[in-house]
Amino acid sequence: MDMKNQTSATEFILLGISDQPELRMPLFFLFLAMYVLTVTGNILTVIAIQSDAQLIHAPMYFFLSCLSLVDVCFTSIILPTMLLSLWGRQGQGGTISYSGCLTQMYFFLALGNTDSYLLGAMAIDRYVAICNPLHYATVMSQRLCLLLLAASCFISHLHSILQTTLMSFVIFCGSNRIPHFFCDIQPLLKLSCSDTSTQELLGMTEALAVIMTPFMCIVVSYARILATVLRVPSAKGKLKAFSTCGSHLTVVTLFYGSITWVYFRPLSSYAGVKDRVAAIMYTVITPMMNPFIYSLRNRDMQNALKRVVGRKTS
């Protein structure tokens, strides 16, 4: 292809979640309500943990407060852009600059992967609590918790830098209309008129290593937890051990199930509508559900939230 005929895109148009004009306003108000609920629920979770002297020093709640804070930032990177695309008139979607698109991609990848590593850290915490309870306080020290948090952020941002740098070499000379509600890797590569085989190969290989590392940590942790729990003689003891892991397993299933569907397939199999629906699961639904999932059967969180809400209403 003649490079002289290629022009680099200066902006993109995000077509959003729906191409049907009659659905745009109902979806706008639906996702606006979900965004408010996500921010409110996660901020309340952080406040409840930080204001409770017992919870703030417990590793599980330390990671939960970090996860909630990351989820607030994560949805704030994605949902405002989605809302703008839904608000756009006549199905034109929302406009985002080239630099703004890469910036959104960077923070989306960094924060999304931080979520993933925090879920891995929480699995380690559950493993130590159930399989090595006598040494729990020694092993899950404040120093280790801070190191796991720092490693989560460092690896995630390193991954994001590599992926965004690879995308910056991609040439866009055709349509600038992205059939998605945010700047993600797959839909952008589909718009490219240059050879993206290098970006696809390196991106898939590196992303597989980065994402699968915390996932394998979760799998190994729960395999050992299962082996330990099965040796507990009483059914009540087994139920109590499993109940402490139920919330975490629910979030892991929602998060990794949707991510696997979207990212671990060849680019040629990318399906706009189906992948947009799957992306809603890990960008909108999971962050919104986290506060409810973790507090639904957790008496300590329920009591802490009641104290925070009661303090604000009194």
PDB file of N, CA and C in Angstrom, residues 25-76:
ATOM      1  N   MET A  25     -31.836   6.961  24.586  1.00  0.00           N
ATOM      2  CA  MET A  25     -32.185   7.687  25.812  1.00  0.00           C
ATOM      3  C   MET A  25     -32.508   6.758  26.981  1.00  0.00           C
ATOM      4  N   PRO A  26     -33.307   5.687  26.762  1.00  0.00           N
ATOM      5  CA  PRO A  26     -33.511   4.753  27.882  1.00  0.00           C
ATOM      6  C   PRO A  26     -32.205   4.152  28.389  1.00  0.00           C
ATOM      7  N   LEU A  27     -31.292   3.806  27.465  1.00  0.00           N
ATOM      8  CA  LEU A  27     -30.000   3.260  27.871  1.00  0.00           C
ATOM      9  C   LEU A  27     -29.149   4.308  28.579  1.00  0.00           C
ATOM     10  N   PHE A  28     -29.253   5.554  28.138  1.00  0.00           N
ATOM     11  CA  PHE A  28     -28.499   6.636  28.786  1.00  0.00           C
ATOM     12  C   PHE A  28     -28.868   6.735  30.261  1.00  0.00           C
ATOM     13  N   PHE A  29     -30.153   6.785  30.551  1.00  0.00           N
ATOM     14  CA  PHE A  29     -30.594   6.934  31.943  1.00  0.00           C
ATOM     15  C   PHE A  29     -30.333   5.655  32.748  1.00  0.00           C
ATOM     16  N   LEU A  30     -30.405   4.491  32.090  1.00  0.00           N
ATOM     17  CA  LEU A  30     -30.103   3.230  32.775  1.00  0.00           C
ATOM     18  C   LEU A  30     -28.642   3.195  33.217  1.00  0.00           C
ATOM     19  N   PHE A  31     -27.728   3.507  32.292  1.00  0.00           N
ATOM     20  CA  PHE A  31     -26.310   3.451  32.625  1.00  0.00           C
ATOM     21  C   PHE A  31     -25.879   4.618  33.514  1.00  0.00           C
ATOM     22  N   LEU A  32     -26.572   5.735  33.428  1.00  0.00           N
ATOM     23  CA  LEU A  32     -26.300   6.826  34.357  1.00  0.00           C
ATOM     24  C   LEU A  32     -26.635   6.398  35.782  1.00  0.00           C
ATOM     25  N   ALA A  33     -27.784   5.733  35.943  1.00  0.00           N
ATOM     26  CA  ALA A  33     -28.177   5.232  37.267  1.00  0.00           C
ATOM     27  C   ALA A  33     -27.174   4.190  37.759  1.00  0.00           C
ATOM     28  N   MET A  34     -26.709   3.334  36.861  1.00  0.00           N
ATOM     29  CA  MET A  34     -25.736   2.310  37.234  1.00  0.00           C
ATOM     30  C   MET A  34     -24.400   2.936  37.627  1.00  0.00           C
ATOM     31  N   TYR A  35     -24.020   3.987  36.939  1.00  0.00           N
ATOM     32  CA  TYR A  35     -22.764   4.680  37.263  1.00  0.00           C
ATOM     33  C   TYR A  35     -22.840   5.317  38.652  1.00  0.00           C
ATOM     34  N   VAL A  36     -23.959   5.987  38.926  1.00  0.00           N
ATOM     35  CA  VAL A  36     -24.143   6.610  40.243  1.00  0.00           C
ATOM     36  C   VAL A  36     -24.141   5.542  41.338  1.00  0.00           C
ATOM     37  N   LEU A  37     -24.808   4.428  41.067  1.00  0.00           N
ATOM     38  CA  LEU A  37     -24.868   3.333  42.042  1.00  0.00           C
ATOM     39  C   LEU A  37     -23.485   2.725  42.270  1.00  0.00           C
ATOM     40  N   THR A  38     -22.715   2.582  41.189  1.00  0.00           N
ATOM     41  CA  THR A  38     -21.361   2.020  41.297  1.00  0.00           C
ATOM     42  C   THR A  38     -20.463   2.906  42.146  1.00  0.00           C
ATOM     43  N   VAL A  39     -20.452   4.196  41.832  1.00  0.00           N
ATOM     44  CA  VAL A  39     -19.599   5.137  42.565  1.00  0.00           C
ATOM     45  C   VAL A  39     -20.028   5.215  44.022  1.00  0.00           C
ATOM     46  N   THR A  40     -21.337   5.333  44.250  1.00  0.00           N
ATOM     47  CA  THR A  40     -21.844   5.446  45.622  1.00  0.00           C
ATOM     48  C   THR A  40     -21.535   4.201  46.444  1.00  0.00           C
ATOM     49  N   GLY A  41     -21.825   3.018  45.874  1.00  0.00           N
ATOM     50  CA  GLY A  41     -21.604   1.772  46.600  1.00  0.00           C
ATOM     51  C   GLY A  41     -20.147   1.529  46.942  1.00  0.00           C
ATOM     52  N   ASN A  42     -19.259   1.787  45.972  1.00  0.00           N
ATOM     53  CA  ASN A  42     -17.833   1.539  46.217  1.00  0.00           C
ATOM     54  C   ASN A  42     -17.222   2.574  47.158  1.00  0.00           C
ATOM     55  N   ILE A  43     -17.653   3.822  47.037  1.00  0.00           N
ATOM     56  CA  ILE A  43     -17.147   4.854  47.956  1.00  0.00           C
ATOM     57  C   ILE A  43     -17.608   4.558  49.381  1.00  0.00           C
ATOM     58  N   LEU A  44     -18.859   4.132  49.544  1.00  0.00           N
ATOM     59  CA  LEU A  44     -19.360   3.764  50.873  1.00  0.00           C
ATOM     60  C   LEU A  44     -18.573   2.581  51.440  1.00  0.00           C
ATOM     61  N   THR A  45     -18.208   1.637  50.578  1.00  0.00           N
ATOM     62  CA  THR A  45     -17.416   0.495  51.024  1.00  0.00           C
ATOM     63  C   THR A  45     -16.059   0.949  51.555  1.00  0.00           C
ATOM     64  N   VAL A  46     -15.410   1.847  50.817  1.00  0.00           N
ATOM     65  CA  VAL A  46     -14.107   2.371  51.241  1.00  0.00           C
ATOM     66  C   VAL A  46     -14.231   3.118  52.568  1.00  0.00           C
ATOM     67  N   ILE A  47     -15.251   3.982  52.672  1.00  0.00           N
ATOM     68  CA  ILE A  47     -15.452   4.769  53.895  1.00  0.00           C
ATOM     69  C   ILE A  47     -15.739   3.849  55.085  1.00  0.00           C
ATOM     70  N   ALA A  48     -16.583   2.829  54.846  1.00  0.00           N
ATOM     71  CA  ALA A  48     -16.945   1.907  55.926  1.00  0.00           C
ATOM     72  C   ALA A  48     -15.715   1.167  56.450  1.00  0.00           C
ATOM     73  N   ILE A  49     -14.849   0.724  55.552  1.00  0.00           N
ATOM     74  CA  ILE A  49     -13.649  -0.004  55.971  1.00  0.00           C
ATOM     75  C   ILE A  49     -12.654   0.930  56.657  1.00  0.00           C
ATOM     76  N   GLN A  50     -12.452   2.112  56.075  1.00  0.00           N
ATOM     77  CA  GLN A  50     -11.478   3.043  56.636  1.00  0.00           C
ATOM     78  C   GLN A  50     -11.900   3.599  57.993  1.00  0.00           C
ATOM     79  N   SER A  51     -13.192   3.617  58.255  1.00  0.00           N
ATOM     80  CA  SER A  51     -13.687   4.183  59.516  1.00  0.00           C
ATOM     81  C   SER A  51     -13.841   3.139  60.616  1.00  0.00           C
ATOM     82  N   ASP A  52     -13.582   1.872  60.304  1.00  0.00           N
ATOM     83  CA  ASP A  52     -13.697   0.804  61.287  1.00  0.00           C
ATOM     84  C   ASP A  52     -12.295   0.356  61.700  1.00  0.00           C
ATOM     85  N   ALA A  53     -11.988   0.469  62.972  1.00  0.00           N
ATOM     86  CA  ALA A  53     -10.643   0.178  63.461  1.00  0.00           C
ATOM     87  C   ALA A  53     -10.248  -1.279  63.248  1.00  0.00           C
ATOM     88  N   GLN A  54     -11.226  -2.190  63.302  1.00  0.00           N
ATOM     89  CA  GLN A  54     -10.917  -3.608  63.109  1.00  0.00           C
ATOM     90  C   GLN A  54     -10.758  -3.958  61.635  1.00  0.00           C
ATOM     91  N   LEU A  55     -11.649  -3.450  60.811  1.00  0.00           N
ATOM     92  CA  LEU A  55     -11.616  -3.796  59.390  1.00  0.00           C
ATOM     93  C   LEU A  55     -10.393  -3.233  58.679  1.00  0.00           C
ATOM     94  N   ILE A  56      -9.996  -2.036  59.047  1.00  0.00           N
ATOM     95  CA  ILE A  56      -8.916  -1.356  58.331  1.00  0.00           C
ATOM     96  C   ILE A  56      -7.587  -2.109  58.450  1.00  0.00           C
ATOM     97  N   HIS A  57      -7.426  -2.893  59.525  1.00  0.00           N
ATOM     98  CA  HIS A  57      -6.176  -3.627  59.731  1.00  0.00           C
ATOM     99  C   HIS A  57      -6.266  -5.086  59.264  1.00  0.00           C
ATOM    100  N   ALA A  58      -7.420  -5.498  58.748  1.00  0.00           N
ATOM    101  CA  ALA A  58      -7.576  -6.866  58.243  1.00  0.00           C
ATOM    102  C   ALA A  58      -7.194  -6.905  56.765  1.00  0.00           C
ATOM    103  N   PRO A  59      -6.282  -7.803  56.360  1.00  0.00           N
ATOM    104  CA  PRO A  59      -5.829  -7.852  54.964  1.00  0.00           C
ATOM    105  C   PRO A  59      -6.965  -7.979  53.947  1.00  0.00           C
ATOM    106  N   MET A  60      -7.964  -8.816  54.249  1.00  0.00           N
ATOM    107  CA  MET A  60      -9.067  -9.007  53.315  1.00  0.00           C
ATOM    108  C   MET A  60      -9.780  -7.694  53.022  1.00  0.00           C
ATOM    109  N   TYR A  61     -10.028  -6.907  54.058  1.00  0.00           N
ATOM    110  CA  TYR A  61     -10.736  -5.642  53.886  1.00  0.00           C
ATOM    111  C   TYR A  61      -9.824  -4.558  53.326  1.00  0.00           C
ATOM    112  N   PHE A  62      -8.533  -4.669  53.578  1.00  0.00           N
ATOM    113  CA  PHE A  62      -7.575  -3.753  52.956  1.00  0.00           C
ATOM    114  C   PHE A  62      -7.623  -3.911  51.429  1.00  0.00           C
ATOM    115  N   PHE A  63      -7.591  -5.159  50.958  1.00  0.00           N
ATOM    116  CA  PHE A  63      -7.654  -5.402  49.515  1.00  0.00           C
ATOM    117  C   PHE A  63      -9.025  -5.040  48.953  1.00  0.00           C
ATOM    118  N   LEU A  64     -10.076  -5.271  49.740  1.00  0.00           N
ATOM    119  CA  LEU A  64     -11.425  -4.916  49.288  1.00  0.00           C
ATOM    120  C   LEU A  64     -11.560  -3.405  49.115  1.00  0.00           C
ATOM    121  N   SER A  65     -11.006  -2.631  50.031  1.00  0.00           N
ATOM    122  CA  SER A  65     -11.079  -1.172  49.901  1.00  0.00           C
ATOM    123  C   SER A  65     -10.267  -0.700  48.685  1.00  0.00           C
ATOM    124  N   CYS A  66      -9.122  -1.340  48.440  1.00  0.00           N
ATOM    125  CA  CYS A  66      -8.328  -1.005  47.250  1.00  0.00           C
ATOM    126  C   CYS A  66      -9.101  -1.358  45.980  1.00  0.00           C
ATOM    127  N   LEU A  67      -9.744  -2.531  45.984  1.00  0.00           N
ATOM    128  CA  LEU A  67     -10.540  -2.965  44.833  1.00  0.00           C
ATOM    129  C   LEU A  67     -11.684  -1.992  44.565  1.00  0.00           C
ATOM    130  N   SER A  68     -12.355  -1.542  45.613  1.00  0.00           N
ATOM    131  CA  SER A  68     -13.466  -0.601  45.460  1.00  0.00           C
ATOM    132  C   SER A  68     -12.989   0.730  44.904  1.00  0.00           C
ATOM    133  N   LEU A  69     -11.846   1.206  45.376  1.00  0.00           N
ATOM    134  CA  LEU A  69     -11.294   2.468  44.891  1.00  0.00           C
ATOM    135  C   LEU A  69     -10.896   2.358  43.418  1.00  0.00           C
ATOM    136  N   VAL A  70     -10.269   1.249  43.057  1.00  0.00           N
ATOM    137  CA  VAL A  70      -9.894   1.025  41.653  1.00  0.00           C
ATOM    138  C   VAL A  70     -11.138   0.937  40.778  1.00  0.00           C
ATOM    139  N   ASP A  71     -12.190   0.293  41.287  1.00  0.00           N
ATOM    140  CA  ASP A  71     -13.429   0.161  40.510  1.00  0.00           C
ATOM    141  C   ASP A  71     -14.074   1.519  40.232  1.00  0.00           C
ATOM    142  N   VAL A  72     -14.002   2.426  41.195  1.00  0.00           N
ATOM    143  CA  VAL A  72     -14.531   3.778  40.979  1.00  0.00           C
ATOM    144  C   VAL A  72     -13.775   4.460  39.838  1.00  0.00           C
ATOM    145  N   CYS A  73     -12.452   4.371  39.867  1.00  0.00           N
ATOM    146  CA  CYS A  73     -11.636   4.972  38.801  1.00  0.00           C
ATOM    147  C   CYS A  73     -11.867   4.263  37.470  1.00  0.00           C
ATOM    148  N   PHE A  74     -11.980   2.941  37.520  1.00  0.00           N
ATOM    149  CA  PHE A  74     -12.163   2.130  36.311  1.00  0.00           C
ATOM    150  C   PHE A  74     -13.455   2.508  35.585  1.00  0.00           C
ATOM    151  N   THR A  75     -14.558   2.561  36.319  1.00  0.00           N
ATOM    152  CA  THR A  75     -15.830   2.916  35.690  1.00  0.00           C
ATOM    153  C   THR A  75     -15.858   4.379  35.256  1.00  0.00           C
ATOM    154  N   SER A  76     -15.113   5.234  35.962  1.00  0.00           N
ATOM    155  CA  SER A  76     -15.070   6.654  35.591  1.00  0.00           C
ATOM    156  C   SER A  76     -14.270   6.889  34.309  1.00  0.00           C
TER     157      SER A  76
END
